[in-house]
Amino acid sequence: DQQVKQNSPSLSVQEGRISILNCDYTNSMFDYFLWYKKYPAEGPTFLISISSIKDKNEDGRFTVFLNKSAKHLSLHIVPSQPGDSAVYFCAASAEFSGSARQLTFGSGTQLTVLP
Amino acid sequence: NAGVTQTPKFQVLKTGQSMTLQCAQDMNHNSMYWYRQDPGMGLRLIYYSASEGTTDKGEVPNGYNVSRLNKREFSLRLESAAPSQTSVYFCAGRRGSNQPQHFGDGTRLSIL
């Protein structure tokens, strides 16, 4: 069973507009959430994270929103730039996984920003 | 500023051959991880090491073994490669709790 789901395999947006990437999770024990960006032939790069005690975290053009009651998080990119075109992975971890804080990943969303 | 370094970057094996994927980090990570990524899927955890001297199974450990040689190095071994192990393998490390994992650039492994 997929505990972290990204239901949109792909998303296209116009340069300068907002990109919204969505992620749903089923395990209520998850308390730490991350977004990673991945370019072809490279490893995932950490983008932004949020703890379950918050509902919003912002870093420059990137904002992550967490809705615990809906078990839903989203990543907003404003304004979108062509260099943002990549695969975005949502990931989650739980305190119960111990000191190693194992991550559970979604299947990714390919974002294409059109010039 | 190497970060997390994986070797080799590419490898082709025949069914039944063995091989070790190497991972080294210079970021003072306490925990280290091995993942595989298959088309249309997210990264799945194979094995991890919470600290030097410890290793534990992840979601998909069958067919693999690991060694945490020291704090810097964490290797993944395929004893008898199978076509189902064709994948991209990523190593990651993390310094402490509620800190993000940092990934290497992957090893692309094909098993014929």
mmCIF file of C-alpha atoms in Angstrom:
data_model
loop_
_atom_site.group_PDB
_atom_site.id
_atom_site.type_symbol
_atom_site.label_atom_id
_atom_site.label_comp_id
_atom_site.label_asym_id
_atom_site.label_seq_id
_atom_site.Cartn_x
_atom_site.Cartn_y
_atom_site.Cartn_z
ATOM 1 C CA ASP A 1 0.000 0.000 0.000
ATOM 2 C CA GLN A 2 1.303 3.424 -0.934
ATOM 3 C CA GLN A 3 1.552 5.531 2.178
ATOM 4 C CA VAL A 4 2.600 8.631 0.232
ATOM 5 C CA LYS A 5 0.817 9.399 -3.024
ATOM 6 C CA GLN A 6 1.437 11.921 -5.749
ATOM 7 C CA ASN A 7 -1.542 11.452 -8.021
ATOM 8 C CA SER A 8 -0.375 13.744 -10.828
ATOM 9 C CA PRO A 9 2.476 12.200 -12.816
ATOM 10 C CA SER A 10 2.980 15.437 -14.728
ATOM 11 C CA LEU A 11 2.195 19.152 -14.620
ATOM 12 C CA SER A 12 2.844 21.921 -17.152
ATOM 13 C CA VAL A 13 2.741 25.620 -16.285
ATOM 14 C CA GLN A 14 3.661 28.840 -18.016
ATOM 15 C CA GLU A 15 6.789 30.698 -16.928
ATOM 16 C CA GLY A 16 5.959 33.299 -14.293
ATOM 17 C CA ARG A 17 2.785 31.548 -13.132
ATOM 18 C CA ILE A 18 2.294 29.501 -9.973
ATOM 19 C CA SER A 19 3.081 25.776 -9.876
ATOM 20 C CA ILE A 20 1.181 23.733 -7.310
ATOM 21 C CA LEU A 21 2.296 20.175 -6.639
ATOM 22 C CA ASN A 22 0.190 17.964 -4.410
ATOM 23 C CA CYS A 23 0.865 15.041 -2.118
ATOM 24 C CA ASP A 24 -1.407 12.886 0.055
ATOM 25 C CA TYR A 25 -0.427 10.521 2.830
ATOM 26 C CA THR A 26 -2.267 7.848 4.772
ATOM 27 C CA ASN A 27 -0.097 7.242 7.842
ATOM 28 C CA SER A 28 -1.147 9.576 10.663
ATOM 29 C CA MET A 29 2.160 8.881 12.428
ATOM 30 C CA PHE A 30 4.105 10.882 9.824
ATOM 31 C CA ASP A 31 5.363 14.073 11.459
ATOM 32 C CA TYR A 32 8.037 15.405 9.123
ATOM 33 C CA PHE A 33 7.586 16.083 5.425
ATOM 34 C CA LEU A 34 10.046 17.027 2.703
ATOM 35 C CA TRP A 35 10.111 17.945 -0.960
ATOM 36 C CA TYR A 36 12.975 16.942 -3.216
ATOM 37 C CA LYS A 37 13.720 18.033 -6.762
ATOM 38 C CA LYS A 38 15.415 15.705 -9.217
ATOM 39 C CA TYR A 39 17.032 16.456 -12.555
ATOM 40 C CA PRO A 40 17.821 13.628 -15.013
ATOM 41 C CA ALA A 41 21.005 11.692 -14.225
ATOM 42 C CA GLU A 42 21.359 13.409 -10.846
ATOM 43 C CA GLY A 43 20.373 12.499 -7.320
ATOM 44 C CA PRO A 44 17.389 14.100 -5.573
ATOM 45 C CA THR A 45 18.150 17.508 -4.086
ATOM 46 C CA PHE A 46 16.483 18.670 -0.888
ATOM 47 C CA LEU A 47 14.173 21.628 -1.467
ATOM 48 C CA ILE A 48 12.089 22.375 1.618
ATOM 49 C CA SER A 49 10.629 20.627 4.647
ATOM 50 C CA ILE A 50 7.887 21.082 7.217
ATOM 51 C CA SER A 51 7.263 19.670 10.655
ATOM 52 C CA SER A 52 3.760 18.595 11.649
ATOM 53 C CA ILE A 53 3.643 21.332 14.293
ATOM 54 C CA LYS A 54 3.476 23.892 11.477
ATOM 55 C CA ASP A 55 1.048 24.395 8.613
ATOM 56 C CA LYS A 56 3.274 26.501 6.376
ATOM 57 C CA ASN A 57 6.965 26.906 5.635
ATOM 58 C CA GLU A 58 8.422 29.349 3.155
ATOM 59 C CA ASP A 59 11.813 29.610 1.484
ATOM 60 C CA GLY A 60 12.113 32.159 -1.272
ATOM 61 C CA ARG A 61 9.914 31.136 -4.193
ATOM 62 C CA PHE A 62 8.974 27.844 -2.515
ATOM 63 C CA THR A 63 6.219 27.391 0.059
ATOM 64 C CA VAL A 64 5.012 24.116 1.524
ATOM 65 C CA PHE A 65 1.554 23.865 3.081
ATOM 66 C CA LEU A 66 0.470 21.067 5.401
ATOM 67 C CA ASN A 67 -3.151 20.155 6.136
ATOM 68 C CA LYS A 68 -2.975 17.474 8.810
ATOM 69 C CA SER A 69 -6.707 16.850 9.023
ATOM 70 C CA ALA A 70 -6.814 16.128 5.288
ATOM 71 C CA LYS A 71 -3.424 14.368 5.324
ATOM 72 C CA HIS A 72 -2.395 16.574 2.441
ATOM 73 C CA LEU A 73 0.577 18.736 1.620
ATOM 74 C CA SER A 74 1.343 20.926 -1.323
ATOM 75 C CA LEU A 75 4.343 22.742 -2.758
ATOM 76 C CA HIS A 76 3.819 26.162 -4.321
ATOM 77 C CA ILE A 77 6.434 27.658 -6.614
ATOM 78 C CA VAL A 78 5.961 31.336 -7.403
ATOM 79 C CA PRO A 79 6.958 32.538 -9.912
ATOM 80 C CA SER A 80 7.793 29.407 -11.875
ATOM 81 C CA GLN A 81 10.962 29.441 -13.954
ATOM 82 C CA PRO A 82 12.151 27.142 -16.775
ATOM 83 C CA GLY A 83 14.969 25.924 -14.500
ATOM 84 C CA ASP A 84 12.309 24.540 -12.145
ATOM 85 C CA SER A 85 11.472 21.857 -14.721
ATOM 86 C CA ALA A 86 12.290 18.606 -12.918
ATOM 87 C CA VAL A 87 10.686 15.692 -11.111
ATOM 88 C CA TYR A 88 9.452 16.628 -7.644
ATOM 89 C CA PHE A 89 9.203 13.985 -4.931
ATOM 90 C CA CYS A 90 7.250 14.305 -1.740
ATOM 91 C CA ALA A 91 8.600 12.319 1.241
ATOM 92 C CA ALA A 92 7.492 11.692 4.822
ATOM 93 C CA SER A 93 8.916 10.225 7.998
ATOM 94 C CA ALA A 94 7.719 9.303 11.447
ATOM 95 C CA GLU A 95 9.227 9.435 14.910
ATOM 96 C CA PHE A 96 8.460 5.730 15.348
ATOM 97 C CA SER A 97 11.030 4.900 12.682
ATOM 98 C CA GLY A 98 13.667 5.708 15.238
ATOM 99 C CA SER A 99 16.842 7.692 15.005
ATOM 100 C CA ALA A 100 17.342 6.817 11.362
ATOM 101 C CA ARG A 101 14.153 8.639 10.345
ATOM 102 C CA GLN A 102 13.391 6.478 7.317
ATOM 103 C CA LEU A 103 11.736 8.343 4.467
ATOM 104 C CA THR A 104 8.739 7.112 2.493
ATOM 105 C CA PHE A 105 8.604 8.658 -0.978
ATOM 106 C CA GLY A 106 5.793 9.393 -3.387
ATOM 107 C CA SER A 107 6.151 8.405 -7.032
ATOM 108 C CA GLY A 108 6.992 11.921 -8.210
ATOM 109 C CA THR A 109 5.494 14.637 -10.408
ATOM 110 C CA GLN A 110 7.257 15.825 -13.555
ATOM 111 C CA LEU A 111 6.975 19.621 -13.668
ATOM 112 C CA THR A 112 7.519 21.351 -16.989
ATOM 113 C CA VAL A 113 7.726 25.135 -17.008
ATOM 114 C CA LEU A 114 7.072 26.487 -20.477
ATOM 115 C CA PRO A 115 8.877 29.678 -21.570
ATOM 116 C CA ASN B 1 33.162 19.752 -1.685
ATOM 117 C CA ALA B 2 32.292 16.163 -2.653
ATOM 118 C CA GLY B 3 29.175 15.527 -0.497
ATOM 119 C CA VAL B 4 27.882 11.998 -1.148
ATOM 120 C CA THR B 5 29.911 10.110 -3.761
ATOM 121 C CA GLN B 6 28.769 6.894 -5.417
ATOM 122 C CA THR B 7 30.870 4.568 -7.541
ATOM 123 C CA PRO B 8 30.543 3.310 -10.168
ATOM 124 C CA LYS B 9 28.104 5.551 -12.056
ATOM 125 C CA PHE B 10 27.153 2.818 -14.526
ATOM 126 C CA GLN B 11 27.475 -0.956 -14.516
ATOM 127 C CA VAL B 12 26.246 -3.837 -16.633
ATOM 128 C CA LEU B 13 26.210 -7.298 -15.083
ATOM 129 C CA LYS B 14 25.196 -10.748 -16.172
ATOM 130 C CA THR B 15 22.666 -12.720 -14.152
ATOM 131 C CA GLY B 16 24.396 -14.454 -11.263
ATOM 132 C CA GLN B 17 27.371 -12.097 -11.057
ATOM 133 C CA SER B 18 28.142 -10.263 -7.849
ATOM 134 C CA MET B 19 29.071 -6.660 -7.305
ATOM 135 C CA THR B 20 29.475 -4.037 -4.617
ATOM 136 C CA LEU B 21 28.215 -0.484 -4.959
ATOM 137 C CA GLN B 22 30.287 2.002 -3.022
ATOM 138 C CA CYS B 23 29.137 5.120 -1.194
ATOM 139 C CA ALA B 24 31.262 7.621 0.709
ATOM 140 C CA GLN B 25 30.290 10.904 2.349
ATOM 141 C CA ASP B 26 32.262 13.790 3.769
ATOM 142 C CA MET B 27 29.304 15.594 5.358
ATOM 143 C CA ASN B 28 29.646 14.032 8.836
ATOM 144 C CA HIS B 29 26.420 12.080 8.369
ATOM 145 C CA ASN B 30 25.480 9.770 11.213
ATOM 146 C CA SER B 31 22.833 7.838 9.271
ATOM 147 C CA MET B 32 23.242 6.435 5.767
ATOM 148 C CA TYR B 33 20.746 4.839 3.387
ATOM 149 C CA TRP B 34 20.485 2.847 0.173
ATOM 150 C CA TYR B 35 17.481 3.283 -2.128
ATOM 151 C CA ARG B 36 16.475 1.976 -5.512
ATOM 152 C CA GLN B 37 14.368 3.876 -8.006
ATOM 153 C CA ASP B 38 12.373 2.133 -10.710
ATOM 154 C CA PRO B 39 10.371 3.776 -13.529
ATOM 155 C CA GLY B 40 7.109 5.341 -12.334
ATOM 156 C CA MET B 41 7.948 4.693 -8.721
ATOM 157 C CA GLY B 42 9.430 6.685 -5.916
ATOM 158 C CA LEU B 43 12.588 5.759 -4.114
ATOM 159 C CA ARG B 44 12.296 2.587 -2.047
ATOM 160 C CA LEU B 45 14.542 1.959 0.933
ATOM 161 C CA ILE B 46 16.723 -1.152 0.704
ATOM 162 C CA TYR B 47 18.874 -0.906 3.838
ATOM 163 C CA TYR B 48 19.943 1.796 6.216
ATOM 164 C CA SER B 49 22.488 2.403 8.938
ATOM 165 C CA ALA B 50 21.343 4.569 11.837
ATOM 166 C CA SER B 51 24.891 4.932 13.094
ATOM 167 C CA GLU B 52 28.331 3.472 12.591
ATOM 168 C CA GLY B 53 28.257 -0.243 13.384
ATOM 169 C CA THR B 54 24.523 -0.759 12.876
ATOM 170 C CA THR B 55 22.497 -1.768 9.828
ATOM 171 C CA ASP B 56 18.803 -2.542 9.349
ATOM 172 C CA LYS B 57 16.503 -3.730 6.599
ATOM 173 C CA GLY B 58 14.275 -1.322 4.756
ATOM 174 C CA GLU B 59 11.279 -1.960 2.542
ATOM 175 C CA VAL B 60 12.968 -4.084 -0.160
ATOM 176 C CA PRO B 61 16.075 -5.824 1.307
ATOM 177 C CA ASN B 62 15.864 -9.210 -0.429
ATOM 178 C CA GLY B 63 18.879 -9.988 -2.594
ATOM 179 C CA TYR B 64 21.088 -7.333 -0.988
ATOM 180 C CA ASN B 65 23.579 -6.994 1.826
ATOM 181 C CA VAL B 66 25.234 -3.905 3.274
ATOM 182 C CA SER B 67 28.331 -2.952 5.244
ATOM 183 C CA ARG B 68 28.859 0.231 7.218
ATOM 184 C CA LEU B 69 32.630 0.124 7.008
ATOM 185 C CA ASN B 70 33.157 3.286 9.049
ATOM 186 C CA LYS B 71 31.297 6.544 9.543
ATOM 187 C CA ARG B 72 32.076 7.714 6.012
ATOM 188 C CA GLU B 73 31.406 4.583 3.944
ATOM 189 C CA PHE B 74 28.323 2.441 3.363
ATOM 190 C CA SER B 75 28.419 -0.248 0.671
ATOM 191 C CA LEU B 76 25.662 -2.284 -0.965
ATOM 192 C CA ARG B 77 26.370 -5.783 -2.260
ATOM 193 C CA LEU B 78 24.469 -7.911 -4.738
ATOM 194 C CA GLU B 79 25.643 -11.489 -4.186
ATOM 195 C CA SER B 80 23.890 -13.041 -7.201
ATOM 196 C CA ALA B 81 22.440 -10.395 -9.491
ATOM 197 C CA ALA B 82 18.992 -10.916 -11.027
ATOM 198 C CA PRO B 83 17.296 -8.968 -13.856
ATOM 199 C CA SER B 84 14.737 -7.681 -11.318
ATOM 200 C CA GLN B 85 17.578 -5.762 -9.686
ATOM 201 C CA THR B 86 18.040 -3.592 -12.764
ATOM 202 C CA SER B 87 17.492 -0.139 -11.333
ATOM 203 C CA VAL B 88 19.055 3.158 -10.349
ATOM 204 C CA TYR B 89 20.573 2.970 -6.889
ATOM 205 C CA PHE B 90 20.929 6.013 -4.665
ATOM 206 C CA CYS B 91 22.922 6.403 -1.497
ATOM 207 C CA ALA B 92 21.990 9.104 1.010
ATOM 208 C CA GLY B 93 23.189 10.400 4.341
ATOM 209 C CA ARG B 94 21.754 12.473 7.146
ATOM 210 C CA ARG B 95 23.406 14.274 10.018
ATOM 211 C CA GLY B 96 20.683 14.145 12.671
ATOM 212 C CA SER B 97 17.015 13.975 13.521
ATOM 213 C CA ASN B 98 14.686 16.239 11.498
ATOM 214 C CA GLN B 99 17.463 17.027 9.090
ATOM 215 C CA PRO B 100 17.087 16.248 5.378
ATOM 216 C CA GLN B 101 18.824 13.373 3.680
ATOM 217 C CA HIS B 102 21.425 14.303 1.081
ATOM 218 C CA PHE B 103 21.777 12.072 -1.955
ATOM 219 C CA GLY B 104 24.522 10.959 -4.290
ATOM 220 C CA ASP B 105 24.042 11.031 -8.058
ATOM 221 C CA GLY B 106 23.205 7.350 -8.343
ATOM 222 C CA THR B 107 24.518 4.150 -9.881
ATOM 223 C CA ARG B 108 22.701 2.917 -12.973
ATOM 224 C CA LEU B 109 22.793 -0.870 -12.882
ATOM 225 C CA SER B 110 21.630 -3.156 -15.691
ATOM 226 C CA ILE B 111 21.483 -6.902 -15.255
ATOM 227 C CA LEU B 112 21.180 -8.993 -18.381
#
